[in-house]
Each structure stands twice: as C-alpha cells, then as structure tokens.
PDB file of C-alpha atoms in Angstrom:
ATOM      1  CA  MET A  21      -0.175  -0.168  -0.061  1.00 57.00           C
ATOM      2  CA  ALA A  22       1.193   3.258  -0.372  1.00 74.00           C
ATOM      3  CA  GLY A  23       2.563   5.852   2.026  1.00 92.00           C
ATOM      4  CA  LYS A  24       0.354   8.941   3.041  1.00 95.00           C
ATOM      5  CA  PHE A  25       2.466  10.896   0.303  1.00 97.00           C
ATOM      6  CA  GLU A  26       2.555   8.929  -2.368  1.00 96.00           C
ATOM      7  CA  GLN A  27      -1.377   9.379  -1.888  1.00 97.00           C
ATOM      8  CA  ASN A  28      -1.155  12.648  -1.912  1.00 97.00           C
ATOM      9  CA  LEU A  29       0.790  12.349  -5.238  1.00 98.00           C
ATOM     10  CA  ALA A  30      -2.070  10.053  -6.149  1.00 97.00           C
ATOM     11  CA  ARG A  31      -4.944  12.733  -5.561  1.00 97.00           C
ATOM     12  CA  LEU A  32      -3.001  15.079  -7.738  1.00 98.00           C
ATOM     13  CA  GLY A  33      -2.480  12.863 -10.865  1.00 97.00           C
ATOM     14  CA  ILE A  34       1.386  12.996 -10.472  1.00 98.00           C
ATOM     15  CA  SER A  35       3.274  10.020 -11.175  1.00 96.00           C
ATOM     16  CA  LEU A  36       6.466   9.941 -10.370  1.00 97.00           C
ATOM     17  CA  PRO A  37       9.329   9.624 -13.617  1.00 97.00           C
ATOM     18  CA  ALA A  38      11.954   7.789 -13.861  1.00 94.00           C
ATOM     19  CA  THR A  39      15.109   9.693 -12.877  1.00 94.00           C
ATOM     20  CA  VAL A  40      17.663  10.248 -15.535  1.00 85.00           C
ATOM     21  CA  ALA A  41      21.238  10.151 -14.634  1.00 85.00           C
ATOM     22  CA  PRO A  42      23.597  13.071 -14.426  1.00 88.00           C
ATOM     23  CA  ALA A  43      24.737  14.837 -17.375  1.00 81.00           C
ATOM     24  CA  ALA A  44      28.325  15.860 -15.652  1.00 91.00           C
ATOM     25  CA  ASN A  45      30.363  14.730 -12.868  1.00 95.00           C
ATOM     26  CA  TYR A  46      28.170  14.892  -9.723  1.00 96.00           C
ATOM     27  CA  VAL A  47      24.794  12.840  -7.847  1.00 97.00           C
ATOM     28  CA  PRO A  48      21.323  13.400  -8.357  1.00 97.00           C
ATOM     29  CA  ALA A  49      20.861  13.364  -4.418  1.00 98.00           C
ATOM     30  CA  ARG A  50      23.278  13.008  -1.762  1.00 98.00           C
ATOM     31  CA  ARG A  51      22.475  12.199   1.685  1.00 97.00           C
ATOM     32  CA  LEU A  52      24.007  13.745   4.860  1.00 97.00           C
ATOM     33  CA  GLY A  53      22.996  12.786   8.331  1.00 97.00           C
ATOM     34  CA  ASN A  54      19.136  13.415   8.715  1.00 98.00           C
ATOM     35  CA  GLN A  55      19.240  15.619   5.392  1.00 98.00           C
ATOM     36  CA  VAL A  56      18.830  14.793   1.939  1.00 98.00           C
ATOM     37  CA  TYR A  57      20.012  17.833  -0.612  1.00 98.00           C
ATOM     38  CA  VAL A  58      19.017  16.741  -4.256  1.00 98.00           C
ATOM     39  CA  SER A  59      20.696  18.856  -7.421  1.00 97.00           C
ATOM     40  CA  GLY A  60      19.159  21.274  -9.456  1.00 97.00           C
ATOM     41  CA  GLN A  61      16.094  19.987 -11.744  1.00 97.00           C
ATOM     42  CA  VAL A  62      15.294  21.323 -14.742  1.00 97.00           C
ATOM     43  CA  PRO A  63      11.406  20.796 -16.846  1.00 98.00           C
ATOM     44  CA  SER A  64      12.010  18.108 -18.001  1.00 97.00           C
ATOM     45  CA  GLU A  65       9.962  14.647 -19.372  1.00 95.00           C
ATOM     46  CA  ALA A  66      11.359  11.579 -20.235  1.00 90.00           C
ATOM     47  CA  GLY A  67      14.677  12.787 -20.827  1.00 88.00           C
ATOM     48  CA  LYS A  68      13.946  16.012 -22.739  1.00 95.00           C
ATOM     49  CA  ASP A  69      13.107  19.419 -21.932  1.00 97.00           C
ATOM     50  CA  LYS A  70       9.567  20.521 -22.223  1.00 98.00           C
ATOM     51  CA  TYR A  71      10.224  23.989 -21.867  1.00 98.00           C
ATOM     52  CA  THR A  72      13.085  26.225 -23.164  1.00 98.00           C
ATOM     53  CA  GLY A  73      13.380  29.641 -23.095  1.00 98.00           C
ATOM     54  CA  LYS A  74      12.930  33.050 -20.807  1.00 98.00           C
ATOM     55  CA  LEU A  75      10.342  34.062 -18.494  1.00 98.00           C
ATOM     56  CA  GLY A  76       8.972  37.490 -19.788  1.00 98.00           C
ATOM     57  CA  SER A  77       9.583  36.969 -23.454  1.00 98.00           C
ATOM     58  CA  ASP A  78       8.992  33.364 -24.058  1.00 98.00           C
ATOM     59  CA  TYR A  79       6.746  32.109 -21.344  1.00 98.00           C
ATOM     60  CA  THR A  80       3.736  34.126 -19.211  1.00 98.00           C
ATOM     61  CA  VAL A  81       4.180  33.504 -15.126  1.00 98.00           C
ATOM     62  CA  GLU A  82       1.579  30.861 -15.179  1.00 98.00           C
ATOM     63  CA  GLU A  83       3.985  28.888 -17.868  1.00 98.00           C
ATOM     64  CA  GLY A  84       6.680  29.926 -15.376  1.00 98.00           C
ATOM     65  CA  GLN A  85       4.868  27.802 -12.868  1.00 98.00           C
ATOM     66  CA  ALA A  86       4.064  25.431 -14.448  1.00 98.00           C
ATOM     67  CA  ALA A  87       7.807  24.757 -15.725  1.00 98.00           C
ATOM     68  CA  ALA A  88       8.289  24.890 -11.660  1.00 98.00           C
ATOM     69  CA  ARG A  89       6.298  22.218 -10.472  1.00 98.00           C
ATOM     70  CA  LEU A  90       7.650  20.286 -13.704  1.00 98.00           C
ATOM     71  CA  CYS A  91      11.167  20.348 -11.511  1.00 98.00           C
ATOM     72  CA  ALA A  92       9.480  19.832  -8.494  1.00 98.00           C
ATOM     73  CA  VAL A  93       8.075  16.459  -9.386  1.00 98.00           C
ATOM     74  CA  ASN A  94      11.748  16.056 -10.932  1.00 98.00           C
ATOM     75  CA  ILE A  95      13.394  16.844  -7.072  1.00 98.00           C
ATOM     76  CA  LEU A  96      10.703  14.330  -5.578  1.00 98.00           C
ATOM     77  CA  ALA A  97      11.694  11.493  -8.435  1.00 98.00           C
ATOM     78  CA  GLN A  98      15.628  11.756  -6.814  1.00 98.00           C
ATOM     79  CA  LEU A  99      14.572  12.129  -3.633  1.00 98.00           C
ATOM     80  CA  LYS A 100      12.547   8.571  -3.260  1.00 98.00           C
ATOM     81  CA  GLN A 101      15.163   7.115  -4.975  1.00 97.00           C
ATOM     82  CA  ALA A 102      17.587   8.283  -2.502  1.00 98.00           C
ATOM     83  CA  LEU A 103      15.456   7.539   0.121  1.00 98.00           C
ATOM     84  CA  ASP A 104      15.298   3.962  -1.604  1.00 97.00           C
ATOM     85  CA  GLY A 105      11.400   4.136  -2.892  1.00 96.00           C
ATOM     86  CA  ASP A 106       9.985   5.462   0.433  1.00 97.00           C
ATOM     87  CA  LEU A 107       8.837   9.079   0.505  1.00 98.00           C
ATOM     88  CA  ASP A 108       7.431   8.529   3.890  1.00 97.00           C
ATOM     89  CA  ARG A 109      10.694   8.957   5.489  1.00 98.00           C
ATOM     90  CA  VAL A 110       9.991  12.348   4.648  1.00 98.00           C
ATOM     91  CA  VAL A 111      10.300  14.926   7.855  1.00 98.00           C
ATOM     92  CA  GLY A 112       9.929  18.249   6.006  1.00 98.00           C
ATOM     93  CA  VAL A 113      11.105  20.179   3.087  1.00 98.00           C
ATOM     94  CA  ILE A 114      13.946  22.571   4.352  1.00 98.00           C
ATOM     95  CA  ARG A 115      15.346  24.278   1.370  1.00 98.00           C
ATOM     96  CA  LEU A 116      14.592  24.965  -2.219  1.00 98.00           C
ATOM     97  CA  GLY A 117      16.595  27.065  -3.828  1.00 98.00           C
ATOM     98  CA  GLY A 118      15.203  28.453  -7.143  1.00 98.00           C
ATOM     99  CA  PHE A 119      16.970  29.943 -10.796  1.00 98.00           C
ATOM    100  CA  VAL A 120      14.823  32.118 -12.989  1.00 98.00           C
ATOM    101  CA  ASN A 121      16.007  31.994 -16.635  1.00 98.00           C
ATOM    102  CA  ALA A 122      14.522  35.868 -17.126  1.00 98.00           C
ATOM    103  CA  GLU A 123      14.756  38.750 -19.013  1.00 98.00           C
ATOM    104  CA  PRO A 124      16.620  41.669 -17.085  1.00 97.00           C
ATOM    105  CA  ASP A 125      12.758  43.514 -16.726  1.00 97.00           C
ATOM    106  CA  PHE A 126      10.799  40.848 -15.056  1.00 98.00           C
ATOM    107  CA  LYS A 127      10.112  41.248 -11.739  1.00 97.00           C
ATOM    108  CA  ASP A 128       7.796  37.906 -10.683  1.00 98.00           C
ATOM    109  CA  HIS A 129      10.734  35.187 -10.037  1.00 98.00           C
ATOM    110  CA  PRO A 130       9.120  34.488  -6.252  1.00 98.00           C
ATOM    111  CA  LYS A 131       5.904  33.796  -8.434  1.00 98.00           C
ATOM    112  CA  VAL A 132       7.222  31.544 -10.559  1.00 98.00           C
ATOM    113  CA  ILE A 133       8.961  29.570  -8.138  1.00 98.00           C
ATOM    114  CA  ASN A 134       5.769  29.251  -6.522  1.00 98.00           C
ATOM    115  CA  GLY A 135       4.923  26.269  -8.443  1.00 98.00           C
ATOM    116  CA  ALA A 136       7.724  24.388  -6.665  1.00 98.00           C
ATOM    117  CA  SER A 137       6.694  25.658  -3.364  1.00 98.00           C
ATOM    118  CA  ASP A 138       3.019  24.996  -3.571  1.00 98.00           C
ATOM    119  CA  LEU A 139       3.675  21.420  -4.739  1.00 98.00           C
ATOM    120  CA  MET A 140       5.406  20.627  -2.010  1.00 98.00           C
ATOM    121  CA  VAL A 141       2.681  21.701   0.389  1.00 98.00           C
ATOM    122  CA  ASP A 142       0.170  20.178  -1.986  1.00 98.00           C
ATOM    123  CA  VAL A 143       2.261  16.712  -1.366  1.00 98.00           C
ATOM    124  CA  PHE A 144       3.970  17.058   2.123  1.00 98.00           C
ATOM    125  CA  GLY A 145       1.020  19.690   4.288  1.00 98.00           C
ATOM    126  CA  GLU A 146       2.493  21.851   6.799  1.00 98.00           C
ATOM    127  CA  ALA A 147       5.906  19.609   6.567  1.00 98.00           C
ATOM    128  CA  GLY A 148       6.277  21.258   3.170  1.00 98.00           C
ATOM    129  CA  ARG A 149       6.452  24.732   3.975  1.00 98.00           C
ATOM    130  CA  HIS A 150      10.369  25.661   3.422  1.00 98.00           C
ATOM    131  CA  ALA A 151      12.803  28.842   3.372  1.00 98.00           C
ATOM    132  CA  ARG A 152      13.593  29.726  -0.201  1.00 98.00           C
ATOM    133  CA  ALA A 153      15.656  32.024  -2.667  1.00 98.00           C
ATOM    134  CA  ALA A 154      14.055  33.178  -6.065  1.00 98.00           C
ATOM    135  CA  VAL A 155      16.746  34.266  -8.409  1.00 98.00           C
ATOM    136  CA  GLY A 156      16.550  35.892 -11.565  1.00 98.00           C
ATOM    137  CA  CYS A 157      19.293  35.225 -13.942  1.00 97.00           C
ATOM    138  CA  TYR A 158      19.907  35.453 -17.916  1.00 96.00           C
ATOM    139  CA  SER A 159      20.809  32.089 -18.755  1.00 97.00           C
ATOM    140  CA  LEU A 160      20.112  28.391 -17.281  1.00 98.00           C
ATOM    141  CA  PRO A 161      21.596  25.217 -18.565  1.00 96.00           C
ATOM    142  CA  ARG A 162      19.954  24.593 -22.339  1.00 97.00           C
ATOM    143  CA  ASN A 163      18.423  27.567 -22.219  1.00 98.00           C
ATOM    144  CA  VAL A 164      15.535  26.146 -19.997  1.00 98.00           C
ATOM    145  CA  PRO A 165      13.546  29.086 -17.684  1.00 98.00           C
ATOM    146  CA  VAL A 166      13.711  27.297 -14.186  1.00 98.00           C
ATOM    147  CA  GLU A 167      16.333  25.285 -12.007  1.00 98.00           C
ATOM    148  CA  ILE A 168      15.339  24.180  -8.965  1.00 98.00           C
ATOM    149  CA  ASP A 169      17.424  22.395  -6.410  1.00 98.00           C
ATOM    150  CA  ALA A 170      16.203  21.177  -2.742  1.00 98.00           C
ATOM    151  CA  ILE A 171      16.970  20.313   0.924  1.00 99.00           C
ATOM    152  CA  PHE A 172      14.673  17.604   3.189  1.00 98.00           C
ATOM    153  CA  GLU A 173      15.114  16.671   6.227  1.00 98.00           C
ATOM    154  CA  VAL A 174      14.511  12.613   6.851  1.00 98.00           C
ATOM    155  CA  ASN A 175      14.651   9.784   9.286  1.00 96.00           C
TER     156      ASN A 175
END
C-alpha cells in the first residue's frame, strides 16, 4: 500500500518519472545525516526539456509556474530514489533554491518558484513549508526557464 505522501501525489494526478542520470560529474542526490540534498532539477520529461526560453519574453508567469512544478516533480523523483522508494521517510522540506532564466526587466521570480513551493505543500502538508530563494539569472543550462534544487529533512 502506498504511503500518505504517495497517496497525495496520486490524488494530485502525479506519477513520479524514472530518474535520469546526471550529465556531468555530480550525483543527483546526497544524504548527509538526516538531510538529503537534491541537485538542481530542470523542467524535463522523459529525458527531454519540456520548456526552453526566458520568462518575460517566451513564457508568462503561469507557464513559468508550470515549469517550476515540473522541476519539483523531478526533485521528488530523485528524493524517492535516494530514500529507497519511501517518501514517508520525509520529515520536512527545509529549503528550495530557485533560478529563473528571465529578461532583465522581469520581476516576478518568486511567483514563478511558487509553482514548486505550492507542490511541496500539496504533497507534504505543513511539513512542506520551507525556506526559499528565487533568483533571476540571464541564462540556465540548455536555455531552460527554471532550475530548482532542494534540501529535505528525513529519518
């Protein structure tokens, strides 16, 4: 039987994807004591970038939120793998770090990263509330619009 967090994902209509191996010399997630650090995840599906371009010219805030939500889905897939398939070992989300590929006059970076933050609360409830950064930048790898990393407390 699926745990409570898996049930929340199912209720949201989310099936976690298979994880993709890193493209360089790093690991997708690393556990240190009771914390798991998940490397930056981009809005990809089945190993292909679903979104490319910039906020403020190619994408609206709402489209950016959808890209950020997809990043969060990929974060959860990496986390689940790091926890040997058991998301119920999550005690809480500590921090999300969000990077938004945006035009210089774009000012809604926090609204974009809300797409990921909202998903964490939808999945983990109060334990999903977290500290966060939402940073604008002029480019990201492969011209994706959003990249997000995460830190979780686990048992």
